[in-house]
Amino acid sequence: WLFDRYYYALVGAYNNLSKLAGGLIAIKENTDPLEGHMNTINGGLSALLAGLLKVNANLAAIVGVATGTIKK
């Protein structure tokens, strides 16, 4: 009776680990094509960040003038 419980627990663990391994393999296979595009995406996002930071500074200045904390 105790042996049966251990056996079924081990079989369940084996099945779950097999599914997990299969899922991890699928993730790797599905994301492999992205590797070549990541540098391009990162470069574009870096350029976008610089522009957004300039916009943020301009908006902060507008808020400062509107609230009277910055005199222009």
GROMACS .gro file of C-alpha atoms in nm:
model
   72
    1TRP     CA    1   0.000   0.000   0.000
    2LEU     CA    2   0.278   0.247   0.088
    3PHE     CA    3   0.482   0.121  -0.207
    4ASP     CA    4   0.189   0.195  -0.439
    5ARG     CA    5   0.171   0.555  -0.319
    6TYR     CA    6   0.543   0.607  -0.381
    7TYR     CA    7   0.519   0.440  -0.719
    8TYR     CA    8   0.231   0.661  -0.836
    9ALA     CA    9   0.404   0.971  -0.698
   10LEU     CA   10   0.720   0.886  -0.893
   11VAL     CA   11   0.525   0.812  -1.210
   12GLY     CA   12   0.344   1.145  -1.173
   13ALA     CA   13   0.672   1.330  -1.119
   14TYR     CA   14   0.822   1.159  -1.423
   15ASN     CA   15   0.525   1.257  -1.641
   16ASN     CA   16   0.531   1.617  -1.520
   17LEU     CA   17   0.906   1.650  -1.576
   18SER     CA   18   0.871   1.499  -1.923
   19LYS     CA   19   0.606   1.759  -2.010
   20LEU     CA   20   0.821   2.037  -1.867
   21ALA     CA   21   1.123   1.924  -2.070
   22GLY     CA   22   0.909   1.909  -2.384
   23GLY     CA   23   0.779   2.258  -2.317
   24LEU     CA   24   1.128   2.398  -2.266
   25ILE     CA   25   1.245   2.240  -2.591
   26ALA     CA   26   0.948   2.394  -2.773
   27ILE     CA   27   1.026   2.738  -2.625
   28LYS     CA   28   1.387   2.713  -2.740
   29GLU     CA   29   1.287   2.605  -3.090
   30ASN     CA   30   1.024   2.878  -3.119
   31THR     CA   31   1.253   3.156  -2.998
   32ASP     CA   32   1.566   3.061  -3.193
   33PRO     CA   33   1.458   3.269  -3.499
   34LEU     CA   34   1.437   3.581  -3.280
   35GLU     CA   35   1.810   3.579  -3.202
   36GLY     CA   36   1.907   3.758  -3.521
   37HIS     CA   37   1.646   4.029  -3.474
   38MET     CA   38   1.721   4.120  -3.113
   39ASN     CA   39   2.012   4.354  -3.195
   40THR     CA   40   1.796   4.538  -3.448
   41ILE     CA   41   1.510   4.568  -3.201
   42ASN     CA   42   1.743   4.687  -2.923
   43GLY     CA   43   1.897   4.948  -3.152
   44GLY     CA   44   1.557   5.080  -3.250
   45LEU     CA   45   1.442   5.094  -2.891
   46SER     CA   46   1.758   5.280  -2.789
   47ALA     CA   47   1.693   5.541  -3.057
   48LEU     CA   48   1.332   5.568  -2.947
   49LEU     CA   49   1.441   5.612  -2.584
   50ALA     CA   50   1.657   5.912  -2.671
   51GLY     CA   51   1.365   6.082  -2.846
   52LEU     CA   52   1.123   6.001  -2.566
   53LEU     CA   53   1.361   6.145  -2.306
   54LYS     CA   54   1.371   6.474  -2.502
   55VAL     CA   55   0.991   6.480  -2.517
   56ASN     CA   56   0.977   6.410  -2.144
   57ALA     CA   57   1.210   6.702  -2.072
   58ASN     CA   58   0.994   6.933  -2.285
   59LEU     CA   59   0.676   6.817  -2.111
   60ALA     CA   60   0.839   6.867  -1.772
   61ALA     CA   61   0.930   7.224  -1.872
   62ILE     CA   62   0.571   7.289  -1.984
   63VAL     CA   63   0.437   7.158  -1.654
   64GLY     CA   64   0.691   7.370  -1.469
   65VAL     CA   65   0.580   7.685  -1.651
   66ALA     CA   66   0.211   7.601  -1.610
   67THR     CA   67   0.247   7.543  -1.237
   68GLY     CA   68   0.475   7.840  -1.182
   69THR     CA   69   0.771   7.633  -1.060
   70ILE     CA   70   0.978   7.734  -1.366
   71LYS     CA   71   0.980   8.091  -1.495
   72LYS     CA   72   1.042   8.121  -1.869
   0.00000   0.00000   0.00000
